[in-house]
XYZ file of C-alpha atoms in Angstrom:
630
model
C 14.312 115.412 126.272
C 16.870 114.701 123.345
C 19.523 112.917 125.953
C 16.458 111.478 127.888
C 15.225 109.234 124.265
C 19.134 108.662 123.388
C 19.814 107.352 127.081
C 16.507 104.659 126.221
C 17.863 103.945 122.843
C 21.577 104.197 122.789
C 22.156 100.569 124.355
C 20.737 99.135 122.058
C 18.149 105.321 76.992
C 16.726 105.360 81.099
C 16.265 101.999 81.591
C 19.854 101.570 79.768
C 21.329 103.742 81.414
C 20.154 102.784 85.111
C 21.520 99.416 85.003
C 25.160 100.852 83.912
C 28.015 101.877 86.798
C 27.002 105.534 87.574
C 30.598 106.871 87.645
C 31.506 105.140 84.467
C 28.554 106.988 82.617
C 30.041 110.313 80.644
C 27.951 113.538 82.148
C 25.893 113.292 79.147
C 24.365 110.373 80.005
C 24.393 111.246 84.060
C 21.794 114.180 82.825
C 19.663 111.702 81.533
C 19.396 109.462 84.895
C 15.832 108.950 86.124
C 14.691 109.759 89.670
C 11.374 108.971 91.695
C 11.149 110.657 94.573
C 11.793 113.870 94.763
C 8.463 114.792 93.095
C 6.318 111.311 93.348
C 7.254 110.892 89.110
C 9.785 109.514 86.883
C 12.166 112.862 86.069
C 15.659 113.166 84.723
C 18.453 114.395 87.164
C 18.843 116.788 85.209
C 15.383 118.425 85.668
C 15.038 117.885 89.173
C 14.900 121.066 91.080
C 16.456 119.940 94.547
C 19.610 118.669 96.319
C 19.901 115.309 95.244
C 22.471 112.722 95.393
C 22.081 109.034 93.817
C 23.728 105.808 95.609
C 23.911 103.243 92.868
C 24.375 99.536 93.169
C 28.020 99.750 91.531
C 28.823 102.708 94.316
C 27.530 99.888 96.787
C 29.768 97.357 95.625
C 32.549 98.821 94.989
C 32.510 100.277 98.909
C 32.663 97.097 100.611
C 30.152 98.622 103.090
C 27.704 95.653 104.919
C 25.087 97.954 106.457
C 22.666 100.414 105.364
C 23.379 102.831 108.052
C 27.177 102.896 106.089
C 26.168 102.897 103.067
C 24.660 106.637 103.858
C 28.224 108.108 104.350
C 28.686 107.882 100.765
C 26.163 110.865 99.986
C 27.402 114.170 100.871
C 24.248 115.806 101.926
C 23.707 113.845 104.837
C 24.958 113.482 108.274
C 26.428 110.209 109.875
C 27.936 109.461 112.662
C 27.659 105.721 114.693
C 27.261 105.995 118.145
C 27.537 101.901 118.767
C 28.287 98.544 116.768
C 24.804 98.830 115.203
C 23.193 102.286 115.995
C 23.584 105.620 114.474
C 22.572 109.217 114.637
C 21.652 110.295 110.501
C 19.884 112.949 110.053
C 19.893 116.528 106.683
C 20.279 119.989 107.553
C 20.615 119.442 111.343
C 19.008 118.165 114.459
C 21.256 114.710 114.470
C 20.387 112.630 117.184
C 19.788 108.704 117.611
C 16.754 109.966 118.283
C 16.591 112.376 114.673
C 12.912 113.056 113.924
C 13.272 115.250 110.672
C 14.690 112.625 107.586
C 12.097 110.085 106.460
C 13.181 107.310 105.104
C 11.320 104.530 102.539
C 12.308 101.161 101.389
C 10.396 100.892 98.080
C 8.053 103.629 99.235
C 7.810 102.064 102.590
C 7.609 104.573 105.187
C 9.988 103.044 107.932
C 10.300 105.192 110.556
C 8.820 104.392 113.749
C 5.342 106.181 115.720
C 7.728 105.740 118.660
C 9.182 108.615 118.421
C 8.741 109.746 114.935
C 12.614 108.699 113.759
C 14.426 105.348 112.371
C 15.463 102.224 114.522
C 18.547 101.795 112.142
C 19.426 98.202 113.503
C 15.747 96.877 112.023
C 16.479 98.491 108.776
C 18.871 96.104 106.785
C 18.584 94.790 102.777
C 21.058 93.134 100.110
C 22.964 95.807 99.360
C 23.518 93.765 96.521
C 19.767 94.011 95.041
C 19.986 97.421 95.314
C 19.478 99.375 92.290
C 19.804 102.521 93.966
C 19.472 105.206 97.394
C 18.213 108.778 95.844
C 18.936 111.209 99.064
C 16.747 114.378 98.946
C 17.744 117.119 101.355
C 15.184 119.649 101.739
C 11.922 119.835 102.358
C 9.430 117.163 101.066
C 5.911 117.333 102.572
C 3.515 117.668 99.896
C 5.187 114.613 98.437
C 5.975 112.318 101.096
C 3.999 114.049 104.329
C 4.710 115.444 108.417
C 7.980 114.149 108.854
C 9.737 114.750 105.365
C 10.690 118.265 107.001
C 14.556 118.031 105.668
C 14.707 115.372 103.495
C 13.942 112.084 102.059
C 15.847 108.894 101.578
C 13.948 106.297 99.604
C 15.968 102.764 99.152
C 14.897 101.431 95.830
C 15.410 97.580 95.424
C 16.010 95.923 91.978
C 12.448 94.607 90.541
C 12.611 90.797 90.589
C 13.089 90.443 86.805
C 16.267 91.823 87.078
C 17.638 89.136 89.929
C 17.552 85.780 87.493
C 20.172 83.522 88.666
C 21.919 83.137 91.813
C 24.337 85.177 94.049
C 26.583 84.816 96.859
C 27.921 86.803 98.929
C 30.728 86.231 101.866
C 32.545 89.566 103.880
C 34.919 89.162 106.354
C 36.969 91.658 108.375
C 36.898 93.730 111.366
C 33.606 95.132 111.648
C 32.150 91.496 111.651
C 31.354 88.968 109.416
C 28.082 87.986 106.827
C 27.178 86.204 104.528
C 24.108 86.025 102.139
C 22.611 83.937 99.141
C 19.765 85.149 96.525
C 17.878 83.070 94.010
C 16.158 84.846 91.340
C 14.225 82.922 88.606
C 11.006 82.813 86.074
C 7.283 81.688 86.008
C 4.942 81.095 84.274
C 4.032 79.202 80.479
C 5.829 82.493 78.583
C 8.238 82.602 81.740
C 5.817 86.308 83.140
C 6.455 86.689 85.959
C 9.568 87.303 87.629
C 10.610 86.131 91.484
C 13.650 86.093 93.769
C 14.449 84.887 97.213
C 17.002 85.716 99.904
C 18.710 84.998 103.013
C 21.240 86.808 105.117
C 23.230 86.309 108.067
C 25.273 89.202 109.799
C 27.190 89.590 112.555
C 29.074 92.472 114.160
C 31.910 92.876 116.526
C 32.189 94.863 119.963
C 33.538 98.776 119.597
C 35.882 99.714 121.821
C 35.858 102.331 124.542
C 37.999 105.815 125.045
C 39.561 103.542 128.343
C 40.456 100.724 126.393
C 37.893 98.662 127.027
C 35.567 96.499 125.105
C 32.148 98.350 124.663
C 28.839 95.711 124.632
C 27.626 96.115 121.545
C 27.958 92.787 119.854
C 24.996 92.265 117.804
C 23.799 89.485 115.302
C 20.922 89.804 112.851
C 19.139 87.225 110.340
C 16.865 88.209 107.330
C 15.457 86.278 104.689
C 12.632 87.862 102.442
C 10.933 87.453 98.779
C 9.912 89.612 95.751
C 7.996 89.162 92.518
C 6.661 91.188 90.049
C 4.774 90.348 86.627
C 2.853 91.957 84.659
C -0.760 91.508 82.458
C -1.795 93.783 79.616
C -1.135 97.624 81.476
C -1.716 96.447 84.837
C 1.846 95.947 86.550
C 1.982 93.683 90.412
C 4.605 93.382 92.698
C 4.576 92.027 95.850
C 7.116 91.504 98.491
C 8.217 91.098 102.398
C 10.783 90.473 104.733
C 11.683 88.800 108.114
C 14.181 89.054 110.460
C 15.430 88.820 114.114
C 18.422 90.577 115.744
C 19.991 90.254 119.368
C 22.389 92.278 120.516
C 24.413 93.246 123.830
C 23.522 95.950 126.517
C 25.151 97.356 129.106
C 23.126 95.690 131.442
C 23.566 91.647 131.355
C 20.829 90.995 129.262
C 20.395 91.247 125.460
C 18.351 92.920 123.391
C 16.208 91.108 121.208
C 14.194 92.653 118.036
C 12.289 90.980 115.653
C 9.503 91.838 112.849
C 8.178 91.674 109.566
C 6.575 93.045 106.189
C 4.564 92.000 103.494
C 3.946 94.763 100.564
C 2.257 94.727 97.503
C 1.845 97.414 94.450
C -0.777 97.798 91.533
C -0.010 100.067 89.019
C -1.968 100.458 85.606
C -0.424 102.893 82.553
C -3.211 104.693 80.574
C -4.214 106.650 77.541
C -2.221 109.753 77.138
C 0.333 109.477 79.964
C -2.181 108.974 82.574
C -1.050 106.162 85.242
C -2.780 104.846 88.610
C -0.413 103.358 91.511
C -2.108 101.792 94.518
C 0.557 100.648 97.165
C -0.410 98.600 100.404
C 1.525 97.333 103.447
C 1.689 95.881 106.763
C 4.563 95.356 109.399
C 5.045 94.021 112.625
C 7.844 95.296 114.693
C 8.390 93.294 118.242
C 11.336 94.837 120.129
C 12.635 93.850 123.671
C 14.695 95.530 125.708
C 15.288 94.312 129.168
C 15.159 97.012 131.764
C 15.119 99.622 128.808
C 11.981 99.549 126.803
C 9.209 96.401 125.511
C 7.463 97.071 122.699
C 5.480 95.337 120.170
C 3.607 97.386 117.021
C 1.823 96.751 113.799
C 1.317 99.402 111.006
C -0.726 98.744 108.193
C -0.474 101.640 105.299
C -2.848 102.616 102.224
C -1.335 104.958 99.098
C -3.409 105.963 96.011
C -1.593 107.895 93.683
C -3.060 109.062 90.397
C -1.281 110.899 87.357
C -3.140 113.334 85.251
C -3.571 112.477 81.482
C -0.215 114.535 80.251
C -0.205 117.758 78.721
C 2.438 119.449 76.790
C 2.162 122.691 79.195
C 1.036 121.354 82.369
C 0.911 117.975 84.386
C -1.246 117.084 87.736
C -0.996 114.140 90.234
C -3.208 113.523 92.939
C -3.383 111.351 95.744
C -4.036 110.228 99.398
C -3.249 107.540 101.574
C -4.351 105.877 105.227
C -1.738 104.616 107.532
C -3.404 103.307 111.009
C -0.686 101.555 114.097
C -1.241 99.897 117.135
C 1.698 99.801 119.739
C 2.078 98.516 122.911
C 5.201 99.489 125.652
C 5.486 97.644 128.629
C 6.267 98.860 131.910
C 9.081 96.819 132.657
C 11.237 99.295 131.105
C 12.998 102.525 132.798
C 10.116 104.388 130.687
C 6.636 103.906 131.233
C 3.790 104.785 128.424
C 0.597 106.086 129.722
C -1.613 104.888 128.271
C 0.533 102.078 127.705
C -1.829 100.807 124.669
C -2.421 103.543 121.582
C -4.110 103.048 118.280
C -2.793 105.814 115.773
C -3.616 106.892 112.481
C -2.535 109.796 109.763
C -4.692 110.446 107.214
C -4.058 112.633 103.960
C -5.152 114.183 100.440
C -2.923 115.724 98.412
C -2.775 117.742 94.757
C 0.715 118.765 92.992
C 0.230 120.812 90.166
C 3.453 121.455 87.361
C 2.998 124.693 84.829
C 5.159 124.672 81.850
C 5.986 127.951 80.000
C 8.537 128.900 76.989
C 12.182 129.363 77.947
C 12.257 126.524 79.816
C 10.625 128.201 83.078
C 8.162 126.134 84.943
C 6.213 126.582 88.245
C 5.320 123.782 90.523
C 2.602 124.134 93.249
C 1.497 121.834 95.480
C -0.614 120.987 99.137
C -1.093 118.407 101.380
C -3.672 118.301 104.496
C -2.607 115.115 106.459
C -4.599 114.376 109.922
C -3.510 112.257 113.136
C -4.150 111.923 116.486
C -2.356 114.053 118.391
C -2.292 117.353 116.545
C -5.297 117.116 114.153
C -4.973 118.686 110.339
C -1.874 120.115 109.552
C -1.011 122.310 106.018
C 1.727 121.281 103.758
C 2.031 123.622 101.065
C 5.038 124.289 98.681
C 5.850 126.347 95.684
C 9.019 125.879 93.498
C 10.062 128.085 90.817
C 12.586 126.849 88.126
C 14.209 127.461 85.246
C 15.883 125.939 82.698
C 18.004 128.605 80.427
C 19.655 125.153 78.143
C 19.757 121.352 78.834
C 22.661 121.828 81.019
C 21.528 124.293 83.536
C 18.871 124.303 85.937
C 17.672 127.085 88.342
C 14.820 126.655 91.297
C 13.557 128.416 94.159
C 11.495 126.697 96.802
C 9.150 127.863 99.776
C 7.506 125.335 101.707
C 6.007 124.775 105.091
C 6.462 121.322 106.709
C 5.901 119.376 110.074
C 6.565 116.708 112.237
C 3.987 115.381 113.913
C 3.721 114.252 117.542
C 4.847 111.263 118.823
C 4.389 108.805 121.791
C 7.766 109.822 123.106
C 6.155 113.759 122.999
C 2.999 113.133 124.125
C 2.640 109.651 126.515
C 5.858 109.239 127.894
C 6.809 109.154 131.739
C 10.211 108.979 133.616
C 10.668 107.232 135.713
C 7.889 104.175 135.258
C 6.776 104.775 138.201
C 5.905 107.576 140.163
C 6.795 110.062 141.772
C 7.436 111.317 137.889
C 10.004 112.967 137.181
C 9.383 114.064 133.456
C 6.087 113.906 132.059
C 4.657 113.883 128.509
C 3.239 116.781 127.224
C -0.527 116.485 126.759
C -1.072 119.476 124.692
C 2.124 118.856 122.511
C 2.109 121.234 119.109
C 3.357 119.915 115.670
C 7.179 120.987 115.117
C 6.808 123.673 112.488
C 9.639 124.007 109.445
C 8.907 126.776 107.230
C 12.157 126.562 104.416
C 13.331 128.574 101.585
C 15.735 127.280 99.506
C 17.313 128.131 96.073
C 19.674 125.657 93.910
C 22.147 125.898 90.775
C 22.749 122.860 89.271
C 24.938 123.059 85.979
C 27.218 121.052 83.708
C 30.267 122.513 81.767
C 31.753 120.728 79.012
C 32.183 116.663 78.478
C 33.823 116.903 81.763
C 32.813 119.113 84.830
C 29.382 119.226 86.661
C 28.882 121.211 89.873
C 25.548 122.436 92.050
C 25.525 125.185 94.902
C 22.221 124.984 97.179
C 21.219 127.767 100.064
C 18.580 127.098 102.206
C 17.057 128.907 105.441
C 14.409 126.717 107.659
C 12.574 128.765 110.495
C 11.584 126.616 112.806
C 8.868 127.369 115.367
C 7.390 124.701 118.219
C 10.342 122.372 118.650
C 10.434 120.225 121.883
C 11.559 121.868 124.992
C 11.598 120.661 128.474
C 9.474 122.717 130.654
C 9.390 122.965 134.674
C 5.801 121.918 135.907
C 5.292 122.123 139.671
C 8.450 119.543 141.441
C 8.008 117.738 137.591
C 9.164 118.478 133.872
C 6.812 118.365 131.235
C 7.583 117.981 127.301
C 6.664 121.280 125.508
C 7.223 123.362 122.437
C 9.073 126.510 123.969
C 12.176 126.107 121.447
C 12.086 127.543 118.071
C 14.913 128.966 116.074
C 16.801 128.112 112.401
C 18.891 126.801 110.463
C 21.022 128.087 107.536
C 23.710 126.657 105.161
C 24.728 125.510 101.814
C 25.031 122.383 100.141
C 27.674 121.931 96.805
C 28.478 119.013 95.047
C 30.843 118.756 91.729
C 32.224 116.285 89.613
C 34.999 116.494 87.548
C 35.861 113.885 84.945
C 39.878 114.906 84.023
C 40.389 111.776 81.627
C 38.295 108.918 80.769
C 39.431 106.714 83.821
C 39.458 109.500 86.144
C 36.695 110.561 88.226
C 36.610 113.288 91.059
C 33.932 114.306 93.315
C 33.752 116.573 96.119
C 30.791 117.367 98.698
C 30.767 120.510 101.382
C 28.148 120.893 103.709
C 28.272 124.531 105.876
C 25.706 124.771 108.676
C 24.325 127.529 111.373
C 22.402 126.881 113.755
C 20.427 128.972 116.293
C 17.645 128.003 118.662
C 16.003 129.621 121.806
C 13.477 128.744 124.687
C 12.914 126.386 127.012
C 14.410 125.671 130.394
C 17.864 127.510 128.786
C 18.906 129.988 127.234
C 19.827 128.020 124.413
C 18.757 124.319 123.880
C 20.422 122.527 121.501
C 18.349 120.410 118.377
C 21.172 117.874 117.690
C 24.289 117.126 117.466
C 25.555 118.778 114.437
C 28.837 120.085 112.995
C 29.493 123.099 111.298
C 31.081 121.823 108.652
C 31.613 118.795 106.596
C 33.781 117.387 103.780
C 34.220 114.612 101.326
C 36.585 114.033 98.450
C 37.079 110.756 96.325
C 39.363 110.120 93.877
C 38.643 106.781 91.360
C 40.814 105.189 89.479
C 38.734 102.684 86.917
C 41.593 102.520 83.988
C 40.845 98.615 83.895
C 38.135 96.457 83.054
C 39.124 94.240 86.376
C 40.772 96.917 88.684
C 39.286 99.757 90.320
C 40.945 101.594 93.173
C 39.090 104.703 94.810
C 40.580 107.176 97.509
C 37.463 109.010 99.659
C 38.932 111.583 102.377
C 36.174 112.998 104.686
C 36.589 115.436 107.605
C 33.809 116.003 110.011
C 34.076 119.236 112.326
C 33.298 119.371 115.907
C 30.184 118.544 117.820
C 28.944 120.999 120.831
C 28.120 119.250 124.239
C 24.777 117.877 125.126
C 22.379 119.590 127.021
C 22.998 118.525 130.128
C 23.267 119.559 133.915
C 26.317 116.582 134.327
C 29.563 118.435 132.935
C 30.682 114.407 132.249
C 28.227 114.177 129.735
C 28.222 117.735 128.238
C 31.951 117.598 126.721
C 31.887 118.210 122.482
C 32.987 115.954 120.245
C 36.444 116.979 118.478
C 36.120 117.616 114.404
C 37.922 114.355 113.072
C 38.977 113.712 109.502
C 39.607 110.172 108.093
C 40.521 108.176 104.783
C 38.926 105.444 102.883
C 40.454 103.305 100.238
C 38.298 100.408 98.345
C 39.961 98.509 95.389
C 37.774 96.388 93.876
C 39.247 93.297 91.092
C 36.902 91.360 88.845
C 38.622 88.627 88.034
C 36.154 86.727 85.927
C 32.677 88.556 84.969
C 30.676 86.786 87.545
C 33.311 87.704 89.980
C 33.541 90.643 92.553
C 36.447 90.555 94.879
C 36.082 94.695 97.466
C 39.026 94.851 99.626
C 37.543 98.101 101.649
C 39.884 99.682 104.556
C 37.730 102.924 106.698
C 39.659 104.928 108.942
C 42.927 104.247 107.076
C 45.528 106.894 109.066
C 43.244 106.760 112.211
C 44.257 104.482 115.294
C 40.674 105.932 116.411
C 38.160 108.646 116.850
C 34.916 109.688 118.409
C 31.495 110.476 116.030
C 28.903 110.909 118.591
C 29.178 111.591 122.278
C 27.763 112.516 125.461
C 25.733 110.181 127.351
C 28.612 108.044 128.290
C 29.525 108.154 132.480
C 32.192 108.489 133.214
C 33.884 109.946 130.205
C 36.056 106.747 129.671
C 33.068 104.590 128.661
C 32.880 106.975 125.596
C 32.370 104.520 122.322
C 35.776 105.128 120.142
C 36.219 104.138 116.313
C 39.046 103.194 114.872
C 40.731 101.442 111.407
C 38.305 98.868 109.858
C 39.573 96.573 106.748
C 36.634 94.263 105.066
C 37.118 91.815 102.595
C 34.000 91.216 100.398
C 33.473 88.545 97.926
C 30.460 88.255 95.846
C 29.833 85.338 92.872
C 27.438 85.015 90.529
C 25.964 82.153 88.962
């Protein structure tokens, strides 16, 4: 089923402190850094009990990257690998795919992955990496927070609020991986100047890959976005609304191209209370129309309710409640290789939630928590978690976690038919399960000295009702014969030798076992055993920075397949990055950023290409990126 959806898609001082370079901060003040997500509150880094890694707007621009998709590779705990020009296969703790179903991932809370098949279209997903303020990547489980489908981990983009865009910016990058460019206007409203806004616009395009034969893959794509944001505020009552459009072409194998093109419009109340107590009501709708000739047609609106409320704070013990309403309507064609029967759906997830945080002496505290979320195809579901943690001194922190997630059916389990017409050969399972995580994990997160912070995380997910392909009669059906788990450990450190030194190294060590189905053994994704990342920065100089990143990647195992052309592994590859960055004038930002430094080229992903030689190869990429500010 996995190479089946990759064959469809393939083709195609807080506040202080958070506005200040991340690396530059001493480890003092990186303890103080304030998170969102990992628990639906405001917390310092320092007292958040899971594997966490913070992307911050000065890591974004001094890495030259242009996408959000690249952008990823800079945190540790995740898995990347680009399969085209403009897709990718990104996934925590396993199961990477194009098709990865596991990692939920939010734009300003924004749940953007698609009812599809339950994962992320990552050529729709594009911002100014320039208004970022930060990513926060949570591996590990998620679900009484964020719901079925945060089953190992969370990435939550987190734009800059519009009173922090005043002025004007733009932005020009040039190199090998394409070209862009992008302008942003940011001003004030209002008799006492309120109310904050900012508009944008941004153009990108991206050049063709190259195959394993020498050839030039078709994957030339070109994408347009322009969007808005404003925010103000009146008495305790904070507003921000927001939305973006955009539409994207880019080349297929066949002779046509593929054309995508959609829309958002968001908007947030929030209202600060007596005693700590705060209520946060968040509302959205988007419009995704994708087009894929001879591939897939599809056109879907989601419109999403949140309600979040926060417990008047106690000294001992805090409470935050919630629910929310999400409700889509998608439509396939059937002048795709697929067909979707019924070819209409209207789908909704509904859910209540309670997360409960007991404070004791010694700096131990328990937090509970449990979500029931409803939806179409598999009715109520259980999220519950418990995390244990303790704090012995400010600098160390201690946590155990057990928690039971999902991921909830999707069209692709449940209404999809191959090919569109019959005789079918594979069939959608009608009586599809939820996937079923159930994790343990335990962390160590501590800081020695002015100088040296580290964290060591174990986890073990036992997973039970994963998809399977099952023989029905002369036809398949999608079932959930596979279960199986997952093991490994996650470390990070950072080591600050002098003042404008810093060193940081990631390791990610994964097992993997899984049985049932039509095999013995059916492989989850596309994962390696091992990864590694080590960066050196140099940032002696108020207008020079220079960084060194090495990363090595080991091998992939072959797709399930029956074709030995399309069941070869991926060799383990290891690469070098260098960025230097020069500000020659404080509105100024020149990023000279060369990927793949000492590699004429390499495979990330593999499998579906036949014959072999059509196999997408990546090789050196040097990008120029000039930003000015006015």
């Amino acid at each position: 089923m996995t190479l089946i959806c990759a064959a469809a898609l393939a083709p195609a001082c807080a506040q202080e402190l958070q506005s200040n370079s991340f690396a530059d901060l001493s480890l003092e003040e990186l303890s103080e850094f304030r998170i969102t997500s990992a628990s639906r509150k405001e917390e310092r880094l320092a007292d958040t009990a899971a594997s966490v890694y913070i992307i911050t707007n000065d890591m974004l621009r001094r890495s030259g990257v242009r996408t959000l998709p690249e952008a990823l590779r800079l945190a540790p705990n995740l898995q990347v690998a680009q399969t085209t020009s403009f897709q990718y296969a990104i996934s925590a703790r396993g199961h990477n795919d194009i098709t990865s179903n596991k990692l939920l991932v939010m734009i300003d809370g924004r749940t953007v992955y698609t009812p599809l098949y339950s994962g992320v279209f990552w050529d729709a997903q594009d911002v100014l990496l320039a208004d970022v303020d930060r990513i926060e990547v949570i591996s590990g489980p998620a679900g009484v927070a964020w719901g079925t489908n945060a089953v190992n981990g969370v990435i939550n983009v987190i734009m800059k609020k519009a009173d922090a865009l005043g002025g004007d910016l733009a932005q020009v990058t040039a190199g090998q991986s394409g070209y862009s460019a992008a302008w942003r206007h940011g001003g004030r409203l209002g008799a006492d100047g309120s109310a904050a806004y900012a508009v944008y616009g941004k153009a990108d395009s991206g050049k063709r890959t190259q195959r394993a034969s020498g050839a030039d893959n078709p994957d030339e794509w070109g994408h347009g976005q322009v969007g808005f944001r404003a925010n103000w505020r009146q008495g305790d009552d904070h507003y921000n609304v927001q939305g973006d459009y955009y539409r994207s072409s880019g080349e297929q194998t066949t002779q046509s191209r593929a054309r995508l093109s959609g829309g958002n419009v968001m908007a947030l109340w929030e209202r600060d209370m007596a005693e700590g107590a705060n209520l946060r009501v968040q509302a959205y709708a988007d419009h995704t129309q994708r087009d894929m000739p001879g591939i897939l047609v599809e056109r879907m609106n989601i419109y999403d309710l949140d309600v979040q409320y926060r417990l008047p704070h106690k000294p001992d013990h805090e409470t935050i409640v919630g629910g929310g309403y999400r409700y889509a309507t998608d439509h396939v064609g059937l002048n795709g290789m697929f067909a979707f029967i019924p070819a209409h759906r209207e789908l909704y997830w509904a859910n209540l939630f309670a997360q409960h945080e007991w404070r004791w002496r010694d700096g131990w505290r328990v937090t509970g928590g449990l979500r029931a979320e409803s939806n179409n195809y598999s009715g109520l579901e259980w999220l519950p978690s418990v995390k244990l943690a303790w704090s012995p001194h400010d600098s160390a922190l201690w946590w155990a976690t057990v928690a039971r997630n999902v991921r909830a059916p999707s069209r692709f389990d449940v209404d999809l038919y191959f090919p569109s017409k019959p005789p079918y050969v594979l069939k959608g399972g009608a009586g599809f399960r939820a996937e079923v995580a159930n994790t343990v994990e335990t962390g160590w997160r501590i800081k020695r000295g002015p100088s040296l912070s580290w964290s060591l995380v174990g986890f073990h997910t036992q997973y039970q009702h994963l998809r399977s392909i099952d023989q029905q009669g002369a036809a398949f059906v999608v079932g959930n014969q596979v279960h199986g788990f997952t093991q490994g450990i996650e470390a990070q450190a950072m080591w600050m030798p002098a003042p404008d030194w810093t060193l940081e190294a990631g390791v990610l060590l994964l097992h993997e076992e899984f049985r049932g189905g039509l095999r013995r053994q059916q492989l989850q994704g596309r994962d390696p055993v091992h990864q590694l990342r080590v960066s050196a920065r140099w940032h002696g100089s108020e207008q020079h920075d220079v960084q060194l990143t090495l990363r090595e990647v080991g091998r992939l195992p072959g797709a399930v397949s029956t074709n030995p052309l399309t069941a070869t592994p991926v060799p383990s590859y290891a690469v070098a990055d260098v960025q230097w960055s020069w500000r020659p004038a404080h509105n100024v930002d020149v990023t000279v950023a060369a990927r793949n430094l000492f590699d004429r080229r390499h495979r990330e992903f593999g499998g579906l290409a036949t014959p072999p030689g059509n196999t997408v190869m990546l090789g050196r990429v040097i990008d120029a990126v000039l930003s000015v500010k006015f």
